[in-house]
């Protein structure tokens, strides 16, 4: 149980375009989902926390107009990177917290490359 | 902000050896978690610790929640090649956020 999927697993986009990443909890409902970014050889940095049906809470230094987060249902959250630039290239990982259980379960990540 | 200092940064060991890594912080955490991440994958939870002083095992893995609530260690006994990966500690603060350590990259030589 407690499986989280992400789609796509890899995406390459041109500078200036937008890309959407989906995060789904497959076998549980998640009132809260989290989005992290991880640069090579570095740790996970929390970008934002999203609660179903409400606006996401962004960490300091994360542009909310650039990284649009939508948590439309208890099993789906999306991250849209708008007007992507090469410096946005990174590994984006979501996690979901089940209603009953207290720990976060992580998705497999999405490798974004902006050319 | 809150930070976790994880050490060592990397370890190169022989198969069969025991491994120890730890995390320290100047802040108190309510929960300590240990994750393993393999290349191109998300972190997988190994052990969760909820009480100061708690010692928990998961197979060959043993972790402890420091009595001061500011540190934790993870031991891996009798390492095998599939233990290779990056191990992260994470502390959950009173606000519910996870703060991650910098990771320990483990290499195991057969």
PDB file of N, CA, C and O in Angstrom, chain A residues 57-100:
ATOM      1  N   UNK A  57       0.825  26.359  -0.067  1.00  0.00           N
ATOM      2  CA  UNK A  57       1.710  27.193   0.748  1.00  0.00           C
ATOM      3  C   UNK A  57       3.126  27.006   0.244  1.00  0.00           C
ATOM      4  O   UNK A  57       3.649  25.886   0.266  1.00  0.00           O
ATOM      5  N   UNK A  58       3.739  28.097  -0.201  1.00  0.00           N
ATOM      6  CA  UNK A  58       5.057  28.023  -0.807  1.00  0.00           C
ATOM      7  C   UNK A  58       6.146  28.351   0.217  1.00  0.00           C
ATOM      8  O   UNK A  58       5.965  29.198   1.096  1.00  0.00           O
ATOM      9  N   UNK A  59       7.277  27.689   0.069  1.00  0.00           N
ATOM     10  CA  UNK A  59       8.426  27.982   0.915  1.00  0.00           C
ATOM     11  C   UNK A  59       9.069  29.289   0.463  1.00  0.00           C
ATOM     12  O   UNK A  59       8.912  29.721  -0.684  1.00  0.00           O
ATOM     13  N   UNK A  60       9.791  29.879   1.380  1.00  0.00           N
ATOM     14  CA  UNK A  60      10.457  31.138   1.087  1.00  0.00           C
ATOM     15  C   UNK A  60      11.398  30.969  -0.092  1.00  0.00           C
ATOM     16  O   UNK A  60      12.161  29.999  -0.159  1.00  0.00           O
ATOM     17  N   UNK A  61      11.325  31.906  -1.031  1.00  0.00           N
ATOM     18  CA  UNK A  61      12.200  31.865  -2.197  1.00  0.00           C
ATOM     19  C   UNK A  61      11.638  31.112  -3.379  1.00  0.00           C
ATOM     20  O   UNK A  61      12.256  31.114  -4.450  1.00  0.00           O
ATOM     21  N   UNK A  62      10.502  30.460  -3.225  1.00  0.00           N
ATOM     22  CA  UNK A  62       9.872  29.733  -4.334  1.00  0.00           C
ATOM     23  C   UNK A  62       8.783  30.619  -4.939  1.00  0.00           C
ATOM     24  O   UNK A  62       7.876  31.052  -4.221  1.00  0.00           O
ATOM     25  N   UNK A  63       8.896  30.888  -6.232  1.00  0.00           N
ATOM     26  CA  UNK A  63       7.940  31.796  -6.877  1.00  0.00           C
ATOM     27  C   UNK A  63       6.627  31.078  -7.164  1.00  0.00           C
ATOM     28  O   UNK A  63       6.571  30.152  -7.977  1.00  0.00           O
ATOM     29  N   UNK A  64       5.572  31.541  -6.534  1.00  0.00           N
ATOM     30  CA  UNK A  64       4.287  30.870  -6.700  1.00  0.00           C
ATOM     31  C   UNK A  64       3.707  31.071  -8.091  1.00  0.00           C
ATOM     32  O   UNK A  64       2.910  30.246  -8.558  1.00  0.00           O
ATOM     33  N   UNK A  65       4.078  32.157  -8.761  1.00  0.00           N
ATOM     34  CA  UNK A  65       3.558  32.389 -10.112  1.00  0.00           C
ATOM     35  C   UNK A  65       4.316  31.578 -11.152  1.00  0.00           C
ATOM     36  O   UNK A  65       3.845  31.417 -12.285  1.00  0.00           O
ATOM     37  N   UNK A  66       5.470  31.081 -10.775  1.00  0.00           N
ATOM     38  CA  UNK A  66       6.253  30.281 -11.704  1.00  0.00           C
ATOM     39  C   UNK A  66       5.947  28.789 -11.526  1.00  0.00           C
ATOM     40  O   UNK A  66       5.899  28.042 -12.478  1.00  0.00           O
ATOM     41  N   UNK A  67       5.757  28.405 -10.296  1.00  0.00           N
ATOM     42  CA  UNK A  67       5.484  27.003  -9.971  1.00  0.00           C
ATOM     43  C   UNK A  67       4.037  26.912  -9.482  1.00  0.00           C
ATOM     44  O   UNK A  67       3.752  27.081  -8.298  1.00  0.00           O
ATOM     45  N   UNK A  68       3.143  26.632 -10.428  1.00  0.00           N
ATOM     46  CA  UNK A  68       1.722  26.601 -10.115  1.00  0.00           C
ATOM     47  C   UNK A  68       1.338  25.212  -9.610  1.00  0.00           C
ATOM     48  O   UNK A  68       1.607  24.213 -10.266  1.00  0.00           O
ATOM     49  N   UNK A  69       0.698  25.177  -8.464  1.00  0.00           N
ATOM     50  CA  UNK A  69       0.311  23.905  -7.862  1.00  0.00           C
ATOM     51  C   UNK A  69      -1.198  23.863  -7.731  1.00  0.00           C
ATOM     52  O   UNK A  69      -1.817  24.803  -7.235  1.00  0.00           O
ATOM     53  N   UNK A  70      -1.763  22.747  -8.168  1.00  0.00           N
ATOM     54  CA  UNK A  70      -3.192  22.515  -8.069  1.00  0.00           C
ATOM     55  C   UNK A  70      -3.427  21.171  -7.405  1.00  0.00           C
ATOM     56  O   UNK A  70      -2.867  20.164  -7.813  1.00  0.00           O
ATOM     57  N   UNK A  71      -4.240  21.165  -6.366  1.00  0.00           N
ATOM     58  CA  UNK A  71      -4.557  19.921  -5.654  1.00  0.00           C
ATOM     59  C   UNK A  71      -6.062  19.758  -5.726  1.00  0.00           C
ATOM     60  O   UNK A  71      -6.784  20.032  -4.776  1.00  0.00           O
ATOM     61  N   UNK A  72      -6.502  19.308  -6.896  1.00  0.00           N
ATOM     62  CA  UNK A  72      -7.931  19.335  -7.207  1.00  0.00           C
ATOM     63  C   UNK A  72      -8.729  18.210  -6.562  1.00  0.00           C
ATOM     64  O   UNK A  72      -9.938  18.313  -6.394  1.00  0.00           O
ATOM     65  N   UNK A  73      -8.047  17.122  -6.227  1.00  0.00           N
ATOM     66  CA  UNK A  73      -8.765  16.005  -5.623  1.00  0.00           C
ATOM     67  C   UNK A  73      -7.898  15.370  -4.558  1.00  0.00           C
ATOM     68  O   UNK A  73      -6.732  15.736  -4.390  1.00  0.00           O
ATOM     69  N   UNK A  74      -8.440  14.405  -3.852  1.00  0.00           N
ATOM     70  CA  UNK A  74      -7.701  13.757  -2.768  1.00  0.00           C
ATOM     71  C   UNK A  74      -6.645  12.791  -3.274  1.00  0.00           C
ATOM     72  O   UNK A  74      -5.920  12.199  -2.471  1.00  0.00           O
ATOM     73  N   UNK A  75      -6.568  12.612  -4.589  1.00  0.00           N
ATOM     74  CA  UNK A  75      -5.575  11.692  -5.127  1.00  0.00           C
ATOM     75  C   UNK A  75      -4.688  12.311  -6.195  1.00  0.00           C
ATOM     76  O   UNK A  75      -3.843  11.636  -6.768  1.00  0.00           O
ATOM     77  N   UNK A  76      -4.858  13.601  -6.469  1.00  0.00           N
ATOM     78  CA  UNK A  76      -4.104  14.213  -7.566  1.00  0.00           C
ATOM     79  C   UNK A  76      -3.656  15.619  -7.222  1.00  0.00           C
ATOM     80  O   UNK A  76      -4.453  16.456  -6.801  1.00  0.00           O
ATOM     81  N   UNK A  77      -2.362  15.856  -7.420  1.00  0.00           N
ATOM     82  CA  UNK A  77      -1.822  17.211  -7.343  1.00  0.00           C
ATOM     83  C   UNK A  77      -0.969  17.417  -8.587  1.00  0.00           C
ATOM     84  O   UNK A  77      -0.322  16.477  -9.060  1.00  0.00           O
ATOM     85  N   UNK A  78      -0.982  18.613  -9.129  1.00  0.00           N
ATOM     86  CA  UNK A  78      -0.155  18.910 -10.298  1.00  0.00           C
ATOM     87  C   UNK A  78       0.738  20.104 -10.023  1.00  0.00           C
ATOM     88  O   UNK A  78       0.371  21.029  -9.296  1.00  0.00           O
ATOM     89  N   UNK A  79       1.932  20.039 -10.588  1.00  0.00           N
ATOM     90  CA  UNK A  79       2.894  21.136 -10.538  1.00  0.00           C
ATOM     91  C   UNK A  79       3.146  21.572 -11.968  1.00  0.00           C
ATOM     92  O   UNK A  79       3.539  20.749 -12.802  1.00  0.00           O
ATOM     93  N   UNK A  80       2.898  22.831 -12.260  1.00  0.00           N
ATOM     94  CA  UNK A  80       3.177  23.363 -13.584  1.00  0.00           C
ATOM     95  C   UNK A  80       4.323  24.360 -13.479  1.00  0.00           C
ATOM     96  O   UNK A  80       4.219  25.347 -12.733  1.00  0.00           O
ATOM     97  N   UNK A  81       5.385  24.068 -14.211  1.00  0.00           N
ATOM     98  CA  UNK A  81       6.515  24.988 -14.274  1.00  0.00           C
ATOM     99  C   UNK A  81       6.263  25.894 -15.476  1.00  0.00           C
ATOM    100  O   UNK A  81       6.262  25.429 -16.625  1.00  0.00           O
ATOM    101  N   UNK A  82       6.013  27.158 -15.214  1.00  0.00           N
ATOM    102  CA  UNK A  82       5.684  28.078 -16.296  1.00  0.00           C
ATOM    103  C   UNK A  82       6.927  28.804 -16.782  1.00  0.00           C
ATOM    104  O   UNK A  82       7.853  29.070 -16.009  1.00  0.00           O
ATOM    105  N   UNK A  83       6.929  29.092 -18.094  1.00  0.00           N
ATOM    106  CA  UNK A  83       8.051  29.809 -18.695  1.00  0.00           C
ATOM    107  C   UNK A  83       9.383  29.242 -18.193  1.00  0.00           C
ATOM    108  O   UNK A  83      10.197  29.933 -17.572  1.00  0.00           O
ATOM    109  N   UNK A  84       9.562  27.975 -18.449  1.00  0.00           N
ATOM    110  CA  UNK A  84      10.727  27.265 -17.908  1.00  0.00           C
ATOM    111  C   UNK A  84      12.034  27.810 -18.476  1.00  0.00           C
ATOM    112  O   UNK A  84      12.114  28.199 -19.644  1.00  0.00           O
ATOM    113  N   UNK A  85      13.048  27.817 -17.622  1.00  0.00           N
ATOM    114  CA  UNK A  85      14.390  28.210 -18.019  1.00  0.00           C
ATOM    115  C   UNK A  85      15.352  27.083 -17.687  1.00  0.00           C
ATOM    116  O   UNK A  85      15.044  26.217 -16.854  1.00  0.00           O
ATOM    117  N   UNK A  86      16.525  27.071 -18.308  1.00  0.00           N
ATOM    118  CA  UNK A  86      17.480  25.983 -18.025  1.00  0.00           C
ATOM    119  C   UNK A  86      17.776  25.792 -16.544  1.00  0.00           C
ATOM    120  O   UNK A  86      17.995  24.662 -16.104  1.00  0.00           O
ATOM    121  N   UNK A  87      17.765  26.865 -15.775  1.00  0.00           N
ATOM    122  CA  UNK A  87      18.059  26.721 -14.345  1.00  0.00           C
ATOM    123  C   UNK A  87      16.934  26.017 -13.578  1.00  0.00           C
ATOM    124  O   UNK A  87      17.108  25.665 -12.407  1.00  0.00           O
ATOM    125  N   UNK A  88      15.784  25.815 -14.248  1.00  0.00           N
ATOM    126  CA  UNK A  88      14.696  25.042 -13.625  1.00  0.00           C
ATOM    127  C   UNK A  88      14.904  23.545 -13.801  1.00  0.00           C
ATOM    128  O   UNK A  88      14.148  22.740 -13.241  1.00  0.00           O
ATOM    129  N   UNK A  89      15.895  23.175 -14.600  1.00  0.00           N
ATOM    130  CA  UNK A  89      16.200  21.755 -14.786  1.00  0.00           C
ATOM    131  C   UNK A  89      16.547  21.144 -13.441  1.00  0.00           C
ATOM    132  O   UNK A  89      17.441  21.635 -12.740  1.00  0.00           O
ATOM    133  N   UNK A  90      15.843  20.087 -13.089  1.00  0.00           N
ATOM    134  CA  UNK A  90      16.041  19.486 -11.773  1.00  0.00           C
ATOM    135  C   UNK A  90      15.223  18.199 -11.701  1.00  0.00           C
ATOM    136  O   UNK A  90      14.542  17.822 -12.651  1.00  0.00           O
ATOM    137  N   UNK A  91      15.314  17.551 -10.550  1.00  0.00           N
ATOM    138  CA  UNK A  91      14.520  16.364 -10.251  1.00  0.00           C
ATOM    139  C   UNK A  91      13.401  16.819  -9.319  1.00  0.00           C
ATOM    140  O   UNK A  91      13.682  17.318  -8.222  1.00  0.00           O
ATOM    141  N   UNK A  92      12.168  16.694  -9.759  1.00  0.00           N
ATOM    142  CA  UNK A  92      11.029  17.138  -8.962  1.00  0.00           C
ATOM    143  C   UNK A  92      10.342  15.909  -8.372  1.00  0.00           C
ATOM    144  O   UNK A  92       9.978  14.973  -9.094  1.00  0.00           O
ATOM    145  N   UNK A  93      10.181  15.919  -7.063  1.00  0.00           N
ATOM    146  CA  UNK A  93       9.616  14.770  -6.358  1.00  0.00           C
ATOM    147  C   UNK A  93       8.406  15.227  -5.553  1.00  0.00           C
ATOM    148  O   UNK A  93       8.472  16.245  -4.859  1.00  0.00           O
ATOM    149  N   UNK A  94       7.317  14.477  -5.670  1.00  0.00           N
ATOM    150  CA  UNK A  94       6.162  14.786  -4.840  1.00  0.00           C
ATOM    151  C   UNK A  94       6.052  13.740  -3.745  1.00  0.00           C
ATOM    152  O   UNK A  94       6.643  12.663  -3.827  1.00  0.00           O
ATOM    153  N   UNK A  95       5.345  14.086  -2.705  1.00  0.00           N
ATOM    154  CA  UNK A  95       5.006  13.105  -1.686  1.00  0.00           C
ATOM    155  C   UNK A  95       3.574  13.344  -1.249  1.00  0.00           C
ATOM    156  O   UNK A  95       3.029  14.433  -1.442  1.00  0.00           O
ATOM    157  N   UNK A  96       2.974  12.326  -0.688  1.00  0.00           N
ATOM    158  CA  UNK A  96       1.590  12.418  -0.243  1.00  0.00           C
ATOM    159  C   UNK A  96       1.477  11.844   1.158  1.00  0.00           C
ATOM    160  O   UNK A  96       2.162  10.882   1.505  1.00  0.00           O
ATOM    161  N   UNK A  97       0.616  12.473   1.950  1.00  0.00           N
ATOM    162  CA  UNK A  97       0.414  12.020   3.313  1.00  0.00           C
ATOM    163  C   UNK A  97      -1.000  11.485   3.437  1.00  0.00           C
ATOM    164  O   UNK A  97      -1.967  12.220   3.255  1.00  0.00           O
ATOM    165  N   UNK A  98      -1.138  10.213   3.750  1.00  0.00           N
ATOM    166  CA  UNK A  98      -2.474   9.633   3.872  1.00  0.00           C
ATOM    167  C   UNK A  98      -3.253  10.239   5.030  1.00  0.00           C
ATOM    168  O   UNK A  98      -2.705  10.757   5.953  1.00  0.00           O
ATOM    169  N   UNK A  99      -4.544  10.139   4.970  1.00  0.00           N
ATOM    170  CA  UNK A  99      -5.370  10.680   6.054  1.00  0.00           C
ATOM    171  C   UNK A  99      -5.076   9.980   7.368  1.00  0.00           C
ATOM    172  O   UNK A  99      -4.948  10.609   8.409  1.00  0.00           O
ATOM    173  N   UNK A 100      -4.998   8.647   7.307  1.00  0.00           N
ATOM    174  CA  UNK A 100      -4.880   7.887   8.541  1.00  0.00           C
ATOM    175  C   UNK A 100      -3.433   7.814   9.008  1.00  0.00           C
ATOM    176  O   UNK A 100      -3.120   8.078  10.151  1.00  0.00           O
TER     177      UNK A 100
END
